[in-house]
Amino acid sequence: MPVNFEDPWFKGQEVSYNVSELQECAIAVDASYFLRQLLEQAENYNEPLLTALGGLTGIQARIQVELDNWLRNRTTPFFIFDGQPMVGQDEVTTKQGREIQKQTGVAWKLYSEGQAEAAVAAFGECASLYNIQALYPMLQDELRLRKLHFLVAPFNAAAQIAYLDMIDSDQCGGIMGPLELMLYPIQDCVIRSIDWTSNTCAAISKKNVMKVLNVSEPHFIDAFLMTGTPFLPPFPPLTDSTLVKSQPYNIVDAINMLRTADKSVTMVSTTFHDLIKNQDPTWLDKYRKAWMAVKHFVYIAESGEVKVHDADHLTNDNHEYLGLQIPWEMFHYLNTGLMGPRLLSWITHSQVYVLPTLDGSATEEYKKLVSSQLIPLEETALSLVLARLHRGIVYKDIKAKVWYDDSYSATVLDHRHEARTKTNYGVQMATWGVIKEADIKQHFPGFEHGSIFSEVHALTKPDFVKLTFAEQKNKARNVESASIIKSICLWRYLHIRGYIDDQHNLTNWGKALDRAMVTLEPVVKKFPTVPYLYESVLVAMEMVRFGLLNGSLKVVEPLSLPMHGDDDDKSSLMLISRCATLLKLRHQANGYTGPLSKNLLTFHSLAGEVRSAERALMEAILASLFLYGQGQRKRDDSWELSHQLPFLFNPDVALGIAVKTYFDETINWNSEKEKTERLAKFPDAFVPYSMAFSEDLEVACEFFEAVYAGLQTLDGQGISANDLKAWSKAKEYLAPRTLKDASGN
């Protein structure tokens, strides 16, 4: 999510060095900082429409180029990734996000008024709204391919990097990251940037900064915290232009304020009591928590233990500033990639926080989704993991907060009352046994573990279903095979979500999912390089079940609705476009150039929230398998195992926009000639950097047909008659508009 404003005063304290001084060294690099630099540095940043598209088209290529530069300089980057958010971080992120949403609102207004260049520039100023952690899997995958070691910190990467520098670790000869590193007891210098073209790097010395400012280290830390960090909002008087005339403020202003109050943050807060009370009445308490969190930072020691700095002086209320202490085993799962930080942060902070979206539209269906519909999934995910943790955590209520309403609060997990569902998911999951690979291949020679399709379709055979039940001889115990673990996790997930019943047979929704995947199978084989098609079918089914994948014309931006046809035609095209938004437009490593759609971006936010909750549930299922000793814990494939399970894929809206734009045209759709001409001319005119638009269009149309085929098996059960009718009308709308071979051949 958004990064903090970095004080421009420090820029003047940077010193330039030749990059040759880094050769044959390993540098500990803050991964979020590295990725932000790729997005926001003027010489690199060529995707200003990031926040309008909900994703990037060329970031992977830029990551590869940057890593190649490190290799050419014979310098090894040792990436450290952020883990769980710190106490207060979600609140700061939310506040910043809402401010940036106002800027995106201005950009959308400019776009609707036809001021394209001004709109692009305005969108380009909002890149920090994008959740940088969404790029972690891509970067980690690239690092693993290159056999470059990386580490996921328990909390913030800066603290972990500071530990490595503090002990003068052999693992790194230097550190690179945000100014936040200077809050910690580092040796001295922080590398801020590297310019491979000029072969120079910029670094800043903490000792020199304190010398220039003429302050001690405690005084410096107080002033730095006052200017704001990712986990503490800035001291309110600093942002008041009547008090600090030169805005934006800097650390010198904070130091001057402290000097008027005997260098005491408490005293300076008393001086501005009324202003703070009006703007942020709990700021001083937040500051004290932030100060303690910095003093007692959490890190992974070189021995592999998770430790707290200066633990001998921890206060009894340390849960107030560090969060609840979860078992070290959970940090191991985080570091090895078995699970992400989101579910763990819910437990550590006893809070599920819904962060700001890119579109900034808190529609009624969005509010219903995050405040009601997804709560049971989150509750289930938590219950699966909490059952194996110590009682001090189990008997702690977990609340929910949302970005669009500060007054909102709901209980996700209440240990004093019955769960929303009476199903005992632990017992339910235990019914799934380990099937021998030979037995699987006997029934399904082409069975592909983790594909979702294989796991679903296998249950159409009664003889195979019998093999899935856990008996004494085939209970899951210390399973080593990653393939078997993936299939068990998927079956358990499908069981929990109601695609499979207690007899391990497909339910009506399971049969619908199977039909959709069977229908799509030829397309998957025809286009093997198009990613995540079966997963996208599952997401589509979930969106239908939540009442979100439809042709509704109640949208946030009427101007981006289809322009041609009657309401039925417009509704049909919106439904088809929303389906396409679940897929990826294959694009060159160039910034996107083409039309935009706030309506599809809003749908993208809905799909993103669904994927996020489903991913938390999937990770909980995987983690519980290891917590119960059903999987072998000592392994080196945890990252691959986790990342081959669904719901990490979150494409941008480019294909949805392209499909909508392509069909929203008044040509004679019954003429094969006119359709062929339309397809031939369209890419250059609207998506000039697309790599294979005709293929992507064909995939999108076949994807819609597959989901439609699956929904037809429901026979009106589980889906309203009106929604089913809308799907039928959309099929009729699409039929004359597709070529027999959408590639044009």
XYZ file of C-alpha atoms in Angstrom:
745
model
C 0.000 0.000 0.000
C 1.101 3.671 -0.005
C 4.617 4.460 1.157
C 5.298 7.339 3.475
C 6.416 10.749 2.359
C 10.214 10.711 2.528
C 11.731 13.887 3.858
C 13.422 15.727 0.934
C 15.907 17.305 3.389
C 17.828 14.030 3.487
C 18.377 14.155 -0.283
C 20.849 16.970 0.246
C 22.877 14.786 2.610
C 23.483 11.998 0.105
C 26.991 11.346 -1.187
C 27.799 9.738 -4.535
C 30.145 6.764 -4.893
C 31.316 4.606 -7.767
C 29.417 1.314 -7.976
C 32.728 -0.502 -8.380
C 33.034 -0.195 -4.591
C 30.111 -2.636 -4.322
C 31.705 -5.343 -6.445
C 32.090 -8.783 -4.887
C 29.755 -7.696 -2.088
C 26.267 -8.760 -1.035
C 23.887 -5.898 -0.295
C 20.818 -6.376 1.916
C 18.003 -4.704 -0.046
C 14.550 -3.750 1.184
C 12.341 -5.452 -1.446
C 9.458 -2.976 -1.157
C 11.856 -0.056 -1.532
C 13.453 -1.712 -4.577
C 10.082 -2.259 -6.257
C 8.886 1.266 -5.444
C 11.991 2.680 -7.068
C 11.270 0.714 -10.239
C 7.759 2.186 -10.331
C 8.441 5.758 -9.297
C 11.835 6.760 -10.654
C 11.263 9.017 -13.630
C 13.846 7.305 -15.835
C 12.227 3.890 -15.304
C 8.579 4.603 -14.737
C 6.646 4.231 -17.960
C 3.347 2.949 -16.543
C 1.468 5.998 -15.269
C -1.862 4.183 -15.689
C -1.011 1.657 -12.986
C -3.782 2.815 -10.653
C -6.296 3.043 -13.500
C -5.581 -0.485 -14.739
C -5.130 -2.254 -11.427
C -1.852 -3.789 -12.504
C 1.319 -3.536 -14.565
C 2.302 -4.714 -18.008
C 6.095 -4.420 -18.011
C 7.280 -4.737 -14.434
C 8.643 -8.276 -14.818
C 10.923 -7.244 -17.669
C 12.180 -4.266 -15.657
C 12.894 -6.510 -12.666
C 14.903 -8.806 -14.920
C 16.882 -5.915 -16.381
C 17.651 -4.551 -12.931
C 18.816 -7.923 -11.613
C 20.972 -8.324 -14.714
C 22.618 -4.998 -13.847
C 23.511 -6.285 -10.386
C 24.970 -9.412 -11.947
C 27.073 -7.442 -14.442
C 28.507 -5.399 -11.590
C 29.376 -8.617 -9.713
C 27.218 -7.485 -6.799
C 24.706 -9.787 -5.091
C 21.371 -8.394 -3.896
C 20.088 -10.049 -0.719
C 16.410 -9.118 -0.717
C 14.501 -8.761 2.535
C 10.705 -8.726 2.214
C 8.220 -7.165 4.608
C 6.303 -9.600 6.775
C 3.376 -8.606 8.964
C 2.418 -4.941 9.304
C 3.508 -3.230 12.502
C 1.094 -1.873 15.078
C -0.459 1.262 13.568
C 0.670 0.545 10.007
C -2.758 -0.328 8.619
C -4.191 2.914 10.018
C -1.431 4.991 8.403
C -1.872 3.120 5.123
C -5.614 3.767 5.190
C -5.232 7.463 5.858
C -2.695 7.878 3.077
C -4.765 5.732 0.735
C -7.846 7.876 1.174
C -5.838 10.989 0.365
C -4.486 9.418 -2.818
C -7.979 8.234 -3.765
C -8.951 11.908 -3.925
C -6.184 12.414 -6.474
C -7.358 9.443 -8.550
C -10.847 10.968 -8.420
C -9.431 14.094 -10.057
C -7.686 11.928 -12.670
C -10.914 10.099 -13.518
C -12.724 13.432 -13.840
C -10.083 14.665 -16.283
C -10.408 11.438 -18.256
C -14.199 11.732 -18.446
C -13.788 15.294 -19.720
C -11.554 14.100 -22.550
C -8.329 15.593 -21.146
C -6.302 12.475 -21.845
C -2.774 13.816 -21.298
C -3.696 15.586 -18.067
C -5.472 12.455 -16.849
C -2.448 10.255 -17.558
C -0.199 12.677 -15.675
C -2.637 12.753 -12.746
C -2.814 8.959 -12.589
C 0.979 8.844 -12.654
C 1.071 10.822 -9.392
C -0.942 8.117 -7.623
C 1.313 5.081 -8.047
C 1.831 4.709 -4.293
C -1.800 3.632 -3.911
C -0.883 0.327 -5.528
C -0.172 -2.491 -3.075
C 3.507 -3.173 -3.713
C 3.299 -6.529 -1.933
C 1.202 -7.790 -4.845
C 4.505 -7.895 -6.754
C 6.281 -10.031 -4.165
C 5.466 -13.406 -5.789
C 6.797 -12.197 -9.142
C 10.061 -10.915 -7.666
C 10.509 -13.979 -5.456
C 9.915 -16.275 -8.406
C 12.600 -14.451 -10.383
C 15.003 -14.665 -7.449
C 14.442 -18.394 -7.093
C 15.068 -18.908 -10.803
C 18.391 -17.095 -10.394
C 19.174 -18.997 -7.163
C 19.388 -15.731 -5.213
C 18.660 -16.119 -1.509
C 15.998 -13.911 0.076
C 14.326 -13.628 3.452
C 10.859 -12.630 4.683
C 11.073 -10.635 7.908
C 8.690 -11.266 10.813
C 7.476 -7.664 10.511
C 9.137 -4.793 8.638
C 12.114 -5.458 6.395
C 13.942 -2.370 7.700
C 14.260 -3.907 11.181
C 15.627 -7.170 9.760
C 18.153 -5.324 7.590
C 19.176 -3.215 10.571
C 19.881 -6.373 12.580
C 22.146 -7.757 9.843
C 24.043 -4.466 9.677
C 24.156 -4.082 13.459
C 25.967 -7.403 13.950
C 28.175 -6.825 10.885
C 26.810 -10.023 9.351
C 28.860 -11.900 6.774
C 25.656 -12.171 4.755
C 25.886 -8.572 3.574
C 28.525 -5.897 3.118
C 26.061 -3.015 2.874
C 22.401 -2.115 3.176
C 19.948 -0.428 0.837
C 16.494 0.818 1.668
C 14.266 3.612 2.987
C 15.199 6.369 5.412
C 13.341 4.383 8.055
C 16.521 2.280 8.429
C 18.084 5.167 10.353
C 15.624 4.623 13.196
C 17.499 1.438 14.073
C 21.032 0.858 15.440
C 22.722 0.473 12.051
C 26.491 0.820 11.583
C 26.222 4.033 9.552
C 25.571 4.233 5.796
C 22.424 3.409 3.828
C 22.543 3.053 0.037
C 19.641 5.033 -1.365
C 19.892 4.456 -5.111
C 22.059 2.961 -7.831
C 22.448 4.448 -11.305
C 23.849 1.717 -13.523
C 24.120 4.085 -16.489
C 26.526 6.461 -14.749
C 27.969 3.675 -12.557
C 27.273 5.639 -9.387
C 25.355 4.987 -6.207
C 24.021 7.464 -3.656
C 24.368 6.763 0.061
C 23.613 8.622 3.268
C 25.477 8.473 6.570
C 23.422 8.405 9.768
C 26.359 9.733 11.790
C 26.858 12.622 9.390
C 23.143 13.445 9.423
C 23.137 13.659 13.235
C 26.282 15.782 13.096
C 24.729 18.225 10.615
C 21.541 18.400 12.684
C 23.600 18.678 15.884
C 21.481 16.123 17.728
C 22.023 12.974 19.764
C 20.632 9.656 18.564
C 17.584 9.670 20.918
C 16.811 13.246 19.852
C 17.173 12.228 16.196
C 14.836 9.239 16.598
C 12.193 11.382 18.286
C 12.340 13.976 15.516
C 12.318 11.325 12.808
C 9.233 9.670 14.309
C 7.506 13.042 14.477
C 7.898 13.471 10.711
C 5.960 10.241 10.167
C 6.787 6.642 9.355
C 4.861 3.776 7.721
C 3.477 2.931 11.199
C 3.070 6.416 12.731
C 1.290 9.442 11.223
C 3.209 12.734 11.322
C 2.990 15.051 14.319
C -0.160 17.113 13.480
C 1.379 20.573 14.128
C 4.055 19.851 11.511
C 1.391 19.630 8.811
C -0.231 22.942 9.827
C 0.876 25.644 7.398
C 0.141 28.366 9.963
C 2.797 26.859 12.230
C 5.268 25.559 9.631
C 5.178 28.045 6.792
C 7.351 26.043 4.424
C 5.479 22.910 3.405
C 6.215 20.105 3.079
C 7.838 20.154 6.498
C 11.125 18.392 7.210
C 13.082 16.958 10.133
C 14.612 20.347 10.910
C 11.126 21.655 11.715
C 10.552 18.727 14.075
C 13.895 19.343 15.813
C 13.107 23.037 16.228
C 9.772 22.175 17.827
C 11.459 19.758 20.216
C 14.065 22.355 21.195
C 11.275 24.687 22.336
C 9.989 21.959 24.677
C 13.131 20.681 26.370
C 13.538 18.024 23.625
C 10.491 16.191 24.950
C 7.808 14.859 22.635
C 5.387 14.754 25.559
C 5.981 18.427 26.363
C 5.701 19.575 22.763
C 2.444 17.609 22.503
C 1.140 19.443 25.552
C 2.024 22.752 23.902
C -0.162 21.915 20.911
C -2.793 20.052 22.903
C -5.858 21.662 21.284
C -4.624 21.176 17.724
C -3.701 17.529 18.355
C -7.022 16.901 20.109
C -8.892 18.121 17.029
C -6.799 16.306 14.429
C -5.450 13.125 16.057
C -6.240 12.920 19.784
C -4.391 9.621 20.279
C -1.213 10.667 18.469
C 0.971 10.709 21.591
C -0.087 7.168 22.476
C 0.679 6.091 18.899
C 4.099 7.736 19.154
C 4.916 5.868 22.363
C 3.943 2.556 20.792
C 6.031 3.342 17.703
C 9.022 4.293 19.864
C 8.783 1.017 21.788
C 8.326 -0.988 18.567
C 11.541 0.534 17.196
C 13.427 -0.073 20.447
C 12.249 -3.701 20.638
C 12.245 -4.624 16.959
C 11.663 -8.244 15.960
C 14.099 -10.082 13.675
C 15.294 -13.485 12.553
C 18.722 -14.134 14.060
C 21.448 -15.836 12.061
C 20.774 -18.938 14.151
C 17.261 -19.044 12.698
C 15.550 -17.996 15.924
C 12.981 -15.197 15.970
C 14.137 -12.685 18.571
C 13.204 -9.343 20.087
C 15.898 -6.689 20.377
C 16.712 -5.776 23.971
C 14.245 -8.392 25.172
C 15.444 -8.083 28.778
C 13.763 -4.700 29.009
C 10.460 -5.599 27.352
C 7.486 -4.210 29.255
C 4.572 -6.378 30.323
C 2.265 -4.605 27.894
C 4.465 -5.417 24.867
C 1.426 -6.841 23.033
C 0.244 -3.226 22.735
C 3.164 -2.256 20.494
C 4.408 -5.588 19.101
C 1.116 -7.448 18.838
C 0.347 -10.888 20.222
C 3.179 -13.388 20.239
C 2.444 -16.171 17.796
C 4.421 -19.434 17.806
C 7.821 -19.238 16.087
C 6.671 -22.041 13.786
C 4.284 -19.571 12.134
C 7.163 -17.182 11.427
C 8.992 -20.101 9.832
C 6.028 -20.693 7.516
C 6.067 -16.977 6.661
C 9.798 -16.888 5.951
C 9.792 -20.039 3.807
C 6.820 -18.834 1.751
C 4.361 -21.470 2.949
C 1.966 -18.674 3.815
C 1.753 -14.919 3.456
C 1.548 -12.293 6.201
C -2.139 -11.411 5.938
C -3.683 -14.248 7.951
C -0.912 -14.043 10.542
C -1.456 -10.299 10.964
C -5.143 -10.912 11.715
C -4.047 -13.055 14.648
C -1.121 -10.901 15.799
C -3.143 -7.681 15.830
C -6.567 -9.259 16.544
C -7.882 -7.318 13.595
C -8.915 -7.844 9.986
C -8.258 -4.568 8.188
C -9.771 -3.899 4.755
C -7.407 -1.452 3.025
C -8.247 1.203 0.389
C -9.003 0.135 -3.164
C -7.605 1.628 -6.360
C -10.992 2.828 -7.598
C -12.012 4.379 -4.268
C -15.656 3.410 -4.760
C -17.368 2.057 -1.666
C -20.476 0.859 -3.488
C -23.264 -0.956 -1.654
C -22.236 -4.281 -3.149
C -18.621 -3.654 -2.090
C -19.687 -2.822 1.464
C -21.891 -5.902 1.617
C -19.048 -8.053 0.331
C -16.339 -6.964 2.796
C -18.562 -6.399 5.837
C -20.824 -9.431 5.502
C -20.252 -11.954 2.726
C -16.518 -12.524 3.236
C -16.638 -12.629 7.032
C -17.523 -16.373 7.174
C -14.501 -17.198 4.990
C -12.228 -15.153 7.231
C -13.735 -16.745 10.325
C -13.181 -20.210 8.872
C -9.572 -19.438 7.936
C -8.852 -18.162 11.433
C -10.539 -21.107 13.145
C -8.445 -23.617 11.193
C -5.184 -22.074 12.414
C -6.188 -20.883 15.880
C -7.171 -24.399 16.890
C -3.460 -25.263 17.051
C -2.243 -22.119 18.841
C -1.978 -21.428 22.551
C -5.044 -20.422 24.532
C -3.993 -16.842 25.147
C -4.514 -16.189 21.451
C -7.507 -18.481 20.946
C -9.545 -16.569 23.533
C -8.996 -13.198 21.926
C -11.796 -11.686 19.830
C -10.826 -10.593 16.327
C -12.455 -7.452 14.969
C -12.857 -6.053 11.467
C -12.118 -2.492 10.289
C -12.736 -0.962 6.860
C -11.097 1.915 5.042
C -14.283 3.710 4.028
C -15.828 4.123 7.517
C -13.764 4.895 10.631
C -16.730 4.158 12.872
C -17.288 0.665 11.487
C -16.370 -2.279 13.663
C -17.523 -5.881 13.464
C -16.473 -9.106 15.120
C -14.980 -11.672 12.768
C -14.278 -14.233 15.464
C -15.969 -14.177 18.871
C -14.780 -16.959 21.164
C -17.769 -16.475 23.500
C -20.417 -17.296 20.926
C -21.093 -19.980 18.366
C -19.509 -19.615 14.969
C -21.648 -18.397 12.079
C -21.613 -21.913 10.702
C -22.084 -25.009 12.826
C -19.856 -27.075 10.533
C -16.765 -28.508 12.200
C -14.288 -27.927 9.421
C -11.503 -29.730 11.246
C -13.527 -32.930 11.299
C -14.616 -32.334 7.731
C -11.050 -31.934 6.481
C -9.892 -35.021 8.352
C -12.118 -37.186 6.138
C -9.675 -36.722 3.243
C -7.057 -39.432 3.101
C -3.827 -39.865 1.148
C -4.299 -41.575 -2.207
C -1.361 -43.453 -3.655
C 0.028 -41.964 -6.835
C -0.365 -45.323 -8.598
C -4.079 -45.417 -7.749
C -4.537 -41.890 -9.070
C -2.776 -42.690 -12.341
C -4.789 -45.894 -12.716
C -8.033 -43.925 -12.786
C -6.708 -40.733 -14.397
C -3.397 -41.175 -16.286
C -3.255 -37.476 -17.070
C -4.022 -36.303 -13.527
C -2.270 -32.986 -12.845
C -1.916 -32.183 -9.155
C -2.877 -28.625 -8.278
C -4.638 -27.901 -11.570
C -8.067 -27.694 -9.837
C -9.615 -29.343 -12.906
C -8.060 -32.730 -12.139
C -9.154 -32.562 -8.506
C -12.717 -31.643 -9.465
C -13.161 -33.976 -12.427
C -11.741 -36.986 -10.558
C -14.739 -36.891 -8.236
C -17.101 -37.641 -11.108
C -15.909 -41.267 -10.880
C -17.551 -43.169 -7.982
C -14.691 -45.681 -7.843
C -12.204 -42.874 -7.330
C -14.370 -41.160 -4.707
C -14.106 -44.284 -2.530
C -10.327 -43.899 -2.434
C -10.485 -40.371 -1.040
C -11.805 -41.269 2.420
C -9.357 -41.353 5.296
C -9.039 -44.716 6.998
C -6.449 -45.900 9.478
C -4.099 -47.042 6.732
C -4.214 -43.884 4.623
C -4.645 -41.015 7.070
C -2.525 -37.978 6.304
C 0.631 -38.323 8.404
C 3.898 -36.579 7.649
C 3.147 -36.534 3.898
C 6.261 -35.669 1.913
C 4.902 -35.423 -1.645
C 4.137 -31.810 -2.595
C 1.841 -33.097 -5.354
C -0.328 -35.058 -2.925
C -0.398 -32.137 -0.475
C -1.637 -29.786 -3.211
C -4.493 -32.124 -4.126
C -5.483 -32.682 -0.481
C -5.564 -28.918 0.109
C -7.719 -28.347 -2.960
C -10.180 -31.094 -2.028
C -10.444 -29.688 1.477
C -10.986 -26.192 0.117
C -13.688 -27.366 -2.318
C -15.343 -29.277 0.515
C -15.383 -26.235 2.803
C -16.753 -24.005 0.029
C -19.574 -26.379 -0.801
C -18.427 -27.762 -4.142
C -18.101 -31.212 -2.525
C -20.447 -32.804 0.031
C -19.648 -35.011 3.032
C -19.823 -38.122 0.826
C -17.059 -36.549 -1.318
C -19.423 -36.229 -4.258
C -19.764 -33.068 -6.284
C -22.631 -30.820 -5.214
C -24.675 -28.853 -7.754
C -22.044 -26.117 -7.649
C -19.320 -28.735 -7.960
C -20.998 -30.152 -11.057
C -21.298 -26.646 -12.476
C -17.594 -26.078 -11.854
C -16.741 -29.393 -13.486
C -18.872 -28.673 -16.558
C -17.260 -25.262 -16.967
C -13.764 -26.718 -16.778
C -14.566 -29.596 -19.115
C -15.916 -27.038 -21.603
C -12.778 -24.932 -21.269
C -10.333 -27.849 -21.492
C -9.812 -27.615 -25.294
C -8.950 -23.917 -24.940
C -6.440 -24.660 -22.159
C -4.748 -27.208 -24.425
C -4.864 -24.919 -27.448
C -3.286 -21.983 -25.582
C -0.931 -23.528 -23.013
C 0.869 -20.221 -22.417
C -2.290 -18.430 -21.270
C -2.053 -18.624 -17.460
C -4.492 -19.575 -14.713
C -7.566 -20.394 -16.808
C -8.961 -23.092 -14.514
C -8.300 -20.919 -11.481
C -10.164 -18.069 -13.173
C -13.174 -20.346 -13.709
C -13.207 -21.040 -9.974
C -13.002 -17.309 -9.235
C -15.854 -16.689 -11.675
C -18.023 -19.257 -9.895
C -17.262 -17.653 -6.541
C -18.144 -14.233 -7.951
C -21.453 -15.606 -9.239
C -22.208 -17.126 -5.841
C -21.560 -13.755 -4.189
C -23.921 -12.115 -6.705
C -21.153 -10.009 -8.248
C -20.641 -11.446 -11.742
C -23.652 -10.135 -13.587
C -24.740 -7.605 -16.182
C -25.888 -4.893 -13.788
C -25.859 -1.401 -15.248
C -25.752 0.223 -11.793
C -22.227 1.524 -12.097
C -19.999 4.213 -10.593
C -19.211 5.843 -13.938
C -22.098 5.942 -16.480
C -19.830 7.436 -19.152
C -17.843 4.204 -19.394
C -20.901 2.039 -20.027
C -21.256 0.539 -23.521
C -22.466 3.189 -25.958
C -24.368 1.111 -28.504
C -27.454 -1.075 -28.369
C -30.405 -1.275 -25.989
C -30.157 -1.978 -22.270
C -30.102 -5.738 -22.857
C -27.156 -5.354 -25.228
C -25.318 -3.086 -22.798
C -26.000 -5.439 -19.903
C -24.764 -8.398 -21.946
C -21.565 -6.627 -22.928
C -20.907 -5.604 -19.322
C -21.263 -9.229 -18.205
C -18.923 -10.488 -20.937
C -16.407 -7.725 -20.146
C -16.476 -8.543 -16.446
C -15.706 -12.166 -17.274
C -12.777 -11.017 -19.409
C -11.506 -8.878 -16.528
C -10.746 -12.112 -14.678
C -8.198 -12.947 -17.401
C -4.915 -11.430 -18.552
C -4.204 -9.455 -21.707
C -0.757 -10.525 -22.854
C 1.149 -7.293 -23.301
C 4.614 -6.150 -24.284
C 6.902 -4.660 -21.652
C 5.636 -1.180 -22.429
C 3.268 1.095 -20.625
C -0.394 0.507 -21.482
C -1.863 2.775 -24.140
C -5.597 2.520 -24.629
C -9.054 3.254 -23.222
C -9.885 3.039 -19.518
C -12.940 1.984 -17.514
C -13.620 2.891 -13.909
C -16.550 0.462 -13.863
C -14.305 -2.477 -14.667
C -11.730 -1.220 -12.153
C -14.482 -1.284 -9.516
C -15.271 -4.871 -10.499
C -11.547 -5.608 -10.297
C -11.602 -4.395 -6.670
C -14.505 -6.724 -5.890
C -12.694 -9.665 -7.468
C -9.527 -8.714 -5.593
C -11.300 -8.801 -2.231
C -12.781 -12.217 -3.060
C -9.401 -13.575 -4.142
C -7.767 -12.216 -0.995
C -10.260 -13.883 1.342
C -10.134 -17.126 -0.634
C -6.330 -17.054 -0.525
C -6.401 -16.618 3.253
C -8.630 -19.678 3.491
C -6.345 -21.666 1.174
C -3.258 -20.740 3.210
C -5.082 -21.669 6.425
C -5.870 -25.100 5.000
C -2.243 -25.570 3.969
C -0.850 -24.311 7.281
C -3.237 -26.454 9.330
C -2.036 -29.527 7.452
C 1.484 -28.873 8.740
C 0.380 -27.717 12.191
C -1.355 -31.070 12.679
C 1.736 -32.949 11.517
C 0.004 -34.227 8.370
C 2.746 -32.852 6.140
C 6.494 -33.221 6.516
C 7.706 -29.928 7.947
C 11.379 -30.228 7.038
C 11.372 -29.418 3.332
C 12.869 -27.022 0.815
C 9.887 -26.667 -1.518
C 7.524 -24.718 0.753
C 7.512 -21.645 -1.505
C 6.656 -23.644 -4.640
C 4.036 -25.675 -2.790
C 2.202 -22.590 -1.586
C 2.544 -20.556 -4.765
C 1.170 -23.363 -6.924
C -2.118 -23.177 -5.030
C -4.781 -20.751 -6.306
C -5.823 -17.152 -5.670
C -2.497 -15.325 -6.024
C -3.216 -14.416 -9.654
C -4.826 -10.954 -9.855
C -4.764 -9.621 -13.433
C -5.318 -6.016 -14.424
C -8.455 -4.875 -16.261
C -6.831 -4.445 -19.684
C -8.477 -7.464 -21.327
C -11.894 -6.552 -19.953
C -11.529 -3.053 -21.404
C -10.305 -4.410 -24.726
C -13.208 -6.870 -25.028
C -15.749 -4.166 -24.133
C -14.246 -1.730 -26.629
C -13.998 -4.367 -29.362
C -17.660 -5.395 -29.244
C -19.052 -1.910 -28.603
C -19.148 -1.041 -32.280
C -21.942 -0.657 -34.835
C -20.689 -2.911 -37.609
C -22.686 -5.665 -39.254
C -21.842 -8.472 -36.856
C -23.480 -11.003 -39.147
C -20.850 -10.296 -41.791
C -17.741 -12.475 -41.463
C -15.883 -9.997 -43.645
C -16.636 -7.005 -41.411
C -15.795 -9.002 -38.290
C -12.478 -10.062 -39.827
C -11.666 -6.456 -40.719
C -12.622 -5.276 -37.235
C -10.341 -7.856 -35.620
C -7.457 -7.016 -37.962
C -7.593 -3.253 -37.319
C -8.529 -3.226 -33.644
C -5.205 -3.992 -31.900
C -3.195 -1.231 -33.593
C -5.928 1.287 -32.867
C -6.758 0.410 -29.250
C -4.173 -1.963 -27.705
C -1.038 -1.360 -29.780
C 1.314 -3.227 -27.435
C -0.808 -6.351 -27.038
C 1.107 -9.479 -28.003
C -1.692 -11.742 -29.261
C -5.015 -9.924 -29.053
C -6.918 -12.233 -31.403
C -5.953 -15.222 -29.246
C -6.780 -13.400 -26.010
C -10.160 -12.411 -27.455
C -10.864 -16.008 -28.382
C -9.894 -17.159 -24.898
C -12.152 -14.518 -23.323
C -15.136 -15.560 -25.441
C -14.569 -19.260 -24.778
C -14.114 -18.511 -21.084
C -17.527 -16.847 -20.989
C -19.049 -19.812 -22.831
C -17.480 -22.227 -20.345
C -18.821 -20.405 -17.291
C -22.228 -20.156 -18.986
C -22.206 -23.904 -19.673
C -21.418 -24.574 -16.023
C -24.220 -22.347 -14.765
C -26.746 -24.097 -17.000
C -26.283 -27.298 -14.994
C -27.656 -25.568 -11.890
C -31.135 -25.585 -13.415
C -32.103 -22.495 -11.419
C -30.765 -23.821 -8.096
C -28.334 -21.459 -6.394
C -28.739 -18.714 -8.970
C -31.724 -16.447 -9.529
C -33.878 -16.765 -12.625
C -33.067 -13.148 -13.568
C -29.316 -13.748 -13.378
C -29.589 -16.948 -15.401
C -31.663 -15.061 -17.976
C -28.981 -12.353 -18.160
C -26.358 -15.015 -18.918
C -28.562 -16.470 -21.671
C -29.062 -13.046 -23.243
C -25.310 -12.440 -23.105
C -24.727 -15.731 -24.922
C -27.205 -14.688 -27.614
C -25.467 -11.300 -27.835
C -22.039 -12.920 -28.250
C -22.998 -15.634 -30.752
C -23.086 -13.526 -33.945
C -20.133 -11.394 -32.887
C -17.455 -14.091 -32.744
C -15.630 -15.489 -35.713
C -15.724 -19.238 -36.160
C -11.991 -18.961 -35.552
C -11.339 -15.807 -33.534
C -7.725 -15.727 -34.721
C -9.073 -14.721 -38.116
C -7.984 -17.898 -39.935
